[in-house]
Structures are given as C-alpha cells and as structure tokens.
Amino acid sequence: MPTYLSLSDSSRWVALDESHARAMLERRGVANPQLALLPAAQRVEVVESGDNLRELVWECRRRGRTTGLVPTMGALHAGHLSLVETCLARNELAIATIFVNPTQFGPNEDLDRYPRTLDADLTALEAAGAAYCFVPSVDEMYPAGCTTAVAPPEVARRWEGECRPGHFAGVATIVLKLFHLAPTDDAYFGLKDYQQLLVIRHMARDLNVPITIHSCETVREPDGLALSSRNRYLSEGERQTALAVPSCLLAAQEAWTAGERDSRRLSNCMETTLREGGVSDIDYAVVVDAQTLEPLEDVGELRSAVAIVAARVGATRLIDNRVLSNPSTNADAD
Ligand code: AMP
C-alpha cells in the first residue's frame, strides 16, 4: 500500500512507499516531512481498447490540451511515477500505459512471473495525477495474424541486443504501436534503460514519429540501487549484494574524475568492483560512447561516455548505467 505524500512545494500528490517519500523530501531539503495517507484527487480512467485510446487523445488535441505518454510494464514504483511527474510539468494530461509486452521477452526470461500489480498501480497513477491508463490485453496489441515487426536501429545491436536476442525488436514494435494508438505531443522514458532510450530516439527519428521523446533521470533507493520492478525478486542477502551494481558505476565515475580515459581500464575497474562485491555473473560492465554505445579505446575525446552494466544477482538480472561527462558538456542521451 503506498503512502500518499504531500510535497510541500507542490499542490499535487504522489504515491510512494514511506522510505521513498522520505528520501525524496530529503533531496528537496524539506525538514520534518509530514507523510499522510490520503485518497486520490482524481480517478484515472482505464482504457482497454486501442481505438478508444486514439479517439481520446484526438479529442484532447481538438480541445487544445497537450498530452504526454508514459509507457510502462506496470509493477509501478517511484521511478515510473517520476516520469508521470515530469510529464505533468510539461503536459496537461498524462497517459500511462501498462502492458507486459511478450515480444520483448526471450523464451527463458521472466514473462510469466513478471510482477502484475494492477490495482496498486492504478492507485499510484491516480495519486500522481495521470488522467488515463491504457491497459490492453495481449490480443488487443497482437491480434491473430499480426506478424509485422520493427527492425531496431543499429544502436540496438550490442549489449542488451546481444544478451537478449529479439528484445529490442519487441520494444521498438510495441512502442511504435503505442505511438500510433496514442499520438501524444510528448513521450517520457527513463535513463535507467539507457540503451532502450537510444533505440526509441533513433526509431522515432528514423521513422518520422511526430512525438518528442524526453528522458528522465534514474530514481534510486537511498543506498544507490536503481529502482526496478525486478528488485522485488531479490532476497534480503541478494539485495545487499546488488549494491555492487551502483558501486561499480561510482568506481567508474571516480576513476573518470581522476582523469582515467582508457576505456579498458575503466571497464576493468567496474568489473573488479562487481566481483569484490560478490557479483560474478556479469553480462557486460563497460565504458562506451554515450551516443553510439560503441566501445572505444580512448574515450577522452568524447562529448560523453557512459558506464553500462548488466549482471545477475542470484537469478535476478539487473541493469544500470551512469553517464560520465567531460566538463562543460551536457550529458544526456539526446
Ligand atoms: P518498465 O516498466 O520497467 O518497462 O519501465 C517503464 C519506464 O520507466 C521506462 O521508460 C523505464 O526506463 C522507466 N524506469 C524504470 N525504472 C526507472 C527508475 N528507477 N527511474 C526512472 N525511470 C525508470
């Protein structure tokens, strides 16, 4: 059950559990935060049909109201809600989507046991101020005979693309379908899934999608672990071990700040931190070009590099990243 938190500098309410609520208020420098359970200010309207969703968005457009899209797979946490918050800072209406997309899961992945918490998700979305939530069935998104798929851009080839064959084709296809069903002004994606964000940006550019893609900072636990719907798979012990993942990014950042620009040494430093922290099942832990994700020997000349990591803690696969910027550059996945 989420705690509904009043942000003292905002008239809106967001739904968070207590530790995230307190951490968020601390980040904002609010002393002695008051946490309160309150009913949601408005009801989120659940939409199950793609045609109805498209009609709703067009109606908003006809009335001159700006709309933003926040695609998710549900099991919502404060990271997802921060996307809704960012959306509402720019758009009048936030449209969230919840769909566990089967085509982006490999045969041995966690599609069947992926957490599904629709009631809690809708409560959280209501509290965050989302107007609509699109919750289609698999048949709605992939009716019988639906065989067309998007070939993902080049930036999808390495890393997640190699570890999870077919994953980005599934992501690009579902996101493009959502863009067609919800032709909003803007769409919001997390930097947490850095390569996915680049894939979506490139696809939107290459296929002339008239929606502006925005990236949102990764929301983390107070101890640094990036929020993820999959964190709930971790046992207490694994949760501690998982801290090696953000630690290896910090190690890369520290080496970078100290002047290291040899990507092999930066990557070694990440891997050493992971292994010392008890994480040995590593898919990749590397520092690469932040725009292309190509590995380079010397990343010193780059506008920005990014440290990316994917590793298994127990049976749970975690991914995370950190952009390493040269001074005077604006690090984003733009
Ligand atoms: P998912 O439900 O995991 O597919 O994520 C839906 C959206 O939320 C994606 O754009 C993710 O990048 C974003 N997201 C997931 N975790 C976080 C996080 N910890 N902070 C910010 N955004 C996130």
XYZ file of C-alpha atoms and ligand atoms in Angstrom:
357
model
C 0.000 0.000 0.000
C 1.627 3.286 -0.994
C 1.979 6.221 1.329
C 0.496 9.327 -0.212
C 2.931 12.106 0.224
C 2.245 15.800 0.208
C 5.051 17.689 -1.456
C 5.211 20.953 0.420
C 6.406 22.774 -2.697
C 3.704 21.364 -4.942
C -0.058 21.198 -4.965
C -0.015 17.679 -6.313
C 0.301 14.348 -4.554
C 2.433 11.424 -5.478
C 2.138 7.857 -4.246
C 5.279 6.415 -2.784
C 6.167 3.995 -0.079
C 7.458 5.617 3.046
C 11.216 5.265 2.511
C 10.995 6.769 -0.995
C 8.754 9.532 0.263
C 11.246 10.480 2.956
C 14.223 10.219 0.587
C 12.501 12.428 -1.972
C 11.682 15.052 0.630
C 15.228 14.944 1.984
C 16.579 15.522 -1.525
C 14.325 18.555 -1.705
C 15.607 19.804 1.649
C 12.233 19.577 3.411
C 12.749 19.373 7.172
C 10.467 17.123 9.298
C 8.386 15.854 6.398
C 4.762 15.105 7.100
C 3.604 11.913 5.457
C -0.087 11.253 5.124
C -2.408 8.682 3.635
C -4.941 10.486 1.529
C -7.470 9.464 -1.080
C -6.524 10.169 -4.677
C -7.513 13.572 -6.034
C -8.945 12.206 -9.263
C -9.780 8.880 -10.778
C -7.602 7.531 -13.506
C -9.701 6.298 -16.396
C -8.776 2.814 -17.528
C -8.858 2.316 -21.295
C -8.648 -1.183 -22.751
C -9.314 -0.584 -26.441
C -6.718 0.954 -28.742
C -9.410 2.635 -30.850
C -10.890 4.289 -27.744
C -7.440 5.460 -26.682
C -6.749 7.034 -30.070
C -10.133 8.774 -30.025
C -9.489 10.103 -26.503
C -6.099 11.519 -27.474
C -7.514 13.130 -30.627
C -10.337 14.653 -28.573
C -7.753 16.172 -26.202
C -5.858 17.537 -29.199
C -9.020 19.021 -30.724
C -9.638 20.811 -27.420
C -6.072 22.166 -27.470
C -4.935 20.171 -24.430
C -1.349 18.878 -24.507
C -0.791 15.210 -23.782
C 2.166 13.077 -22.762
C 2.668 9.325 -22.909
C 4.370 7.232 -20.202
C 4.745 3.612 -21.365
C 5.397 1.019 -18.635
C 5.076 -2.673 -17.905
C 3.416 -1.976 -14.543
C 4.548 -3.001 -11.029
C 4.982 0.730 -10.666
C 7.480 2.345 -8.329
C 8.696 5.872 -7.683
C 10.829 5.774 -10.870
C 7.750 5.280 -13.038
C 5.875 7.940 -11.076
C 8.704 10.410 -11.632
C 8.024 10.017 -15.374
C 4.377 10.949 -14.764
C 5.529 13.892 -12.644
C 7.878 15.113 -15.406
C 5.107 14.635 -17.964
C 2.688 16.745 -15.953
C 5.246 19.527 -15.622
C 5.022 19.910 -19.428
C 1.684 18.421 -20.479
C -1.837 18.962 -19.204
C -2.693 15.277 -19.377
C -0.562 12.231 -18.625
C -1.466 8.959 -20.310
C 0.230 5.953 -18.756
C 0.259 2.530 -20.356
C 0.649 -0.791 -18.592
C 1.417 -3.745 -20.815
C 3.781 -6.636 -20.132
C 4.898 -6.973 -23.722
C 5.516 -10.644 -24.554
C 7.551 -9.945 -27.697
C 10.379 -8.313 -25.749
C 10.924 -11.352 -23.506
C 13.146 -14.244 -24.578
C 11.998 -17.867 -24.199
C 13.863 -18.372 -20.892
C 13.051 -14.988 -19.384
C 10.593 -13.963 -16.676
C 7.466 -13.148 -18.745
C 5.209 -15.471 -16.744
C 6.389 -14.369 -13.347
C 6.838 -10.680 -14.163
C 5.039 -8.862 -11.291
C 1.493 -7.764 -12.088
C 0.027 -5.343 -9.530
C -2.690 -3.532 -11.452
C -4.813 -2.317 -8.505
C -1.854 -0.778 -6.688
C -0.583 0.666 -9.991
C -3.875 2.437 -10.675
C -3.944 3.828 -7.131
C -0.422 5.155 -7.608
C -1.237 6.648 -11.012
C -4.317 8.351 -9.600
C -2.309 9.891 -6.820
C 0.349 11.008 -9.295
C -2.321 12.743 -11.371
C -2.417 10.600 -14.529
C -5.668 11.068 -16.455
C -5.771 7.782 -18.379
C -4.174 4.388 -18.155
C -4.161 2.167 -21.227
C -4.243 -1.483 -20.134
C -4.639 -3.563 -23.287
C -4.819 -7.351 -23.483
C -2.217 -9.268 -25.479
C -4.905 -9.895 -28.141
C -5.608 -6.175 -28.376
C -1.961 -5.427 -29.126
C -1.182 -8.562 -31.140
C -4.360 -9.872 -32.756
C -4.120 -13.166 -34.624
C -2.206 -12.712 -37.874
C -0.186 -9.736 -36.615
C 3.280 -10.549 -37.998
C 4.865 -7.176 -38.794
C 7.716 -6.018 -36.559
C 10.103 -3.077 -36.446
C 13.742 -3.804 -37.278
C 15.522 -1.905 -34.492
C 18.234 0.667 -35.268
C 21.961 -0.029 -35.233
C 22.324 1.230 -31.655
C 20.317 -1.847 -30.556
C 22.954 -4.291 -31.819
C 25.372 -4.569 -28.894
C 24.977 -5.168 -25.141
C 21.289 -5.802 -24.359
C 20.818 -6.602 -28.048
C 23.420 -9.373 -27.855
C 22.361 -10.695 -24.455
C 18.639 -10.639 -25.254
C 18.168 -11.504 -28.950
C 14.900 -10.093 -30.270
C 14.391 -7.868 -27.208
C 14.751 -4.527 -28.974
C 12.655 -5.621 -31.952
C 9.896 -6.291 -29.396
C 10.488 -2.960 -27.643
C 10.607 -0.926 -30.870
C 7.485 -2.630 -32.205
C 5.357 -2.144 -29.090
C 6.493 1.456 -28.592
C 5.745 2.347 -32.215
C 2.298 0.729 -31.869
C 1.688 2.760 -28.701
C 2.798 5.927 -30.506
C 0.204 5.221 -33.206
C -2.556 4.465 -30.703
C -1.688 7.450 -28.518
C -0.487 10.253 -30.822
C 0.529 12.494 -27.921
C 2.727 15.595 -28.112
C 5.436 14.103 -25.895
C 6.578 10.749 -24.544
C 8.711 10.039 -21.467
C 11.297 7.307 -20.931
C 13.799 6.617 -18.144
C 17.566 6.907 -18.473
C 17.592 3.777 -16.292
C 17.141 1.815 -19.546
C 19.801 3.806 -21.359
C 20.142 1.676 -24.477
C 16.344 1.374 -24.771
C 16.090 5.162 -24.666
C 18.596 5.455 -27.543
C 16.761 2.765 -29.511
C 13.474 4.651 -29.128
C 15.042 8.003 -30.005
C 16.649 6.576 -33.147
C 13.500 4.723 -34.168
C 11.372 7.859 -33.685
C 13.843 9.898 -35.743
C 14.286 7.289 -38.489
C 10.563 6.582 -38.859
C 9.463 10.244 -38.618
C 7.434 9.851 -35.451
C 5.966 13.295 -34.648
C 6.274 12.867 -30.873
C 9.015 14.499 -28.803
C 10.943 11.954 -26.727
C 12.072 13.070 -23.272
C 14.499 11.319 -20.949
C 14.100 11.267 -17.158
C 16.768 10.734 -14.503
C 17.051 7.366 -12.773
C 15.347 7.265 -9.371
C 17.376 5.320 -6.811
C 16.952 3.906 -3.343
C 18.729 5.989 -0.688
C 21.629 3.485 -0.808
C 22.040 3.891 -4.588
C 20.261 0.837 -6.027
C 18.214 1.904 -9.052
C 14.504 1.244 -8.573
C 13.301 -1.620 -10.734
C 10.184 -3.746 -10.816
C 12.549 -6.739 -10.683
C 14.142 -5.686 -7.353
C 11.283 -7.470 -5.599
C 12.754 -10.784 -6.792
C 15.846 -10.173 -4.610
C 16.200 -11.903 -1.242
C 17.495 -9.798 1.651
C 21.048 -11.060 1.105
C 20.860 -10.516 -2.653
C 19.546 -7.006 -2.063
C 22.803 -6.223 -0.206
C 24.952 -7.856 -2.904
C 23.072 -5.873 -5.566
C 24.692 -2.696 -4.225
C 27.829 -3.744 -6.112
C 25.981 -2.671 -9.285
C 25.678 1.060 -8.449
C 29.087 0.833 -6.715
C 30.800 -0.252 -9.937
C 29.303 2.791 -11.690
C 30.568 5.008 -8.924
C 34.021 3.421 -9.261
C 33.999 4.263 -12.980
C 32.910 7.812 -12.183
C 35.689 8.219 -9.610
C 38.344 6.888 -11.994
C 36.969 9.168 -14.738
C 37.058 12.183 -12.401
C 40.656 11.298 -11.535
C 41.474 11.576 -15.260
C 41.325 7.965 -16.469
C 40.254 7.853 -20.136
C 41.400 4.366 -21.167
C 38.086 2.557 -21.585
C 39.641 -0.853 -20.907
C 40.992 0.293 -17.542
C 37.669 1.988 -16.731
C 35.792 -1.201 -17.607
C 38.237 -3.336 -15.563
C 37.648 -1.107 -12.606
C 33.877 -1.718 -12.927
C 34.348 -5.453 -13.176
C 36.700 -5.574 -10.185
C 34.184 -3.670 -8.044
C 31.419 -6.071 -9.065
C 33.484 -9.171 -8.278
C 34.716 -7.761 -4.965
C 31.075 -7.084 -4.069
C 30.136 -10.701 -4.759
C 28.686 -10.308 -8.274
C 30.411 -12.647 -10.730
C 27.677 -13.411 -13.282
C 28.366 -10.358 -15.433
C 26.939 -9.887 -18.932
C 28.842 -6.670 -19.508
C 30.423 -3.875 -17.479
C 31.955 -1.370 -19.873
C 32.541 2.300 -20.598
C 31.459 3.199 -24.138
C 30.496 6.127 -26.362
C 27.352 7.633 -24.821
C 25.821 8.373 -28.232
C 26.588 5.214 -30.236
C 27.359 2.702 -27.456
C 30.400 1.655 -29.488
C 33.455 0.590 -27.483
C 36.470 2.861 -27.991
C 39.967 2.525 -26.608
C 40.328 6.107 -25.533
C 37.156 7.864 -24.518
C 38.947 11.116 -23.741
C 37.846 12.978 -26.852
C 34.178 12.110 -26.500
C 31.463 14.597 -25.605
C 30.354 11.996 -23.088
C 30.881 8.358 -22.274
C 28.554 6.047 -20.404
C 29.284 3.243 -17.979
C 26.759 0.458 -18.567
C 26.348 -2.746 -16.615
C 24.187 -5.868 -16.715
C 24.717 -8.611 -14.162
C 22.834 -11.329 -12.383
C 22.429 -11.317 -8.617
C 21.070 -14.762 -7.820
C 18.528 -15.334 -10.589
C 17.720 -11.642 -10.989
C 19.233 -9.735 -13.890
C 19.903 -6.084 -13.067
C 20.934 -3.297 -15.438
C 22.152 0.180 -14.617
C 24.284 2.958 -16.087
C 25.936 6.271 -15.380
C 26.853 8.990 -17.843
C 30.437 10.245 -17.481
C 30.692 13.765 -18.806
C 33.609 15.872 -19.767
C 33.383 19.288 -18.114
C 31.171 21.769 -19.970
C 29.190 19.114 -21.810
C 25.564 18.468 -21.181
C 25.253 14.733 -20.668
C 22.005 13.311 -21.932
C 21.048 10.660 -24.412
C 19.886 13.364 -26.854
P 9.404 -0.679 -17.262
O 8.051 -0.752 -16.630
O 10.479 -1.284 -16.435
O 9.402 -1.133 -18.692
O 9.779 0.870 -17.307
C 8.921 1.806 -17.853
C 9.625 3.135 -17.941
O 10.062 3.531 -16.649
C 10.884 3.070 -18.823
O 10.989 4.263 -19.571
C 11.984 2.956 -17.807
O 13.238 3.447 -18.268
C 11.447 3.833 -16.680
N 12.076 3.473 -15.399
C 12.235 2.233 -14.888
N 12.914 2.295 -13.725
C 13.189 3.608 -13.503
C 13.886 4.322 -12.484
N 14.433 3.712 -11.436
N 13.978 5.671 -12.596
C 13.423 6.326 -13.646
N 12.761 5.703 -14.652
C 12.645 4.363 -14.584
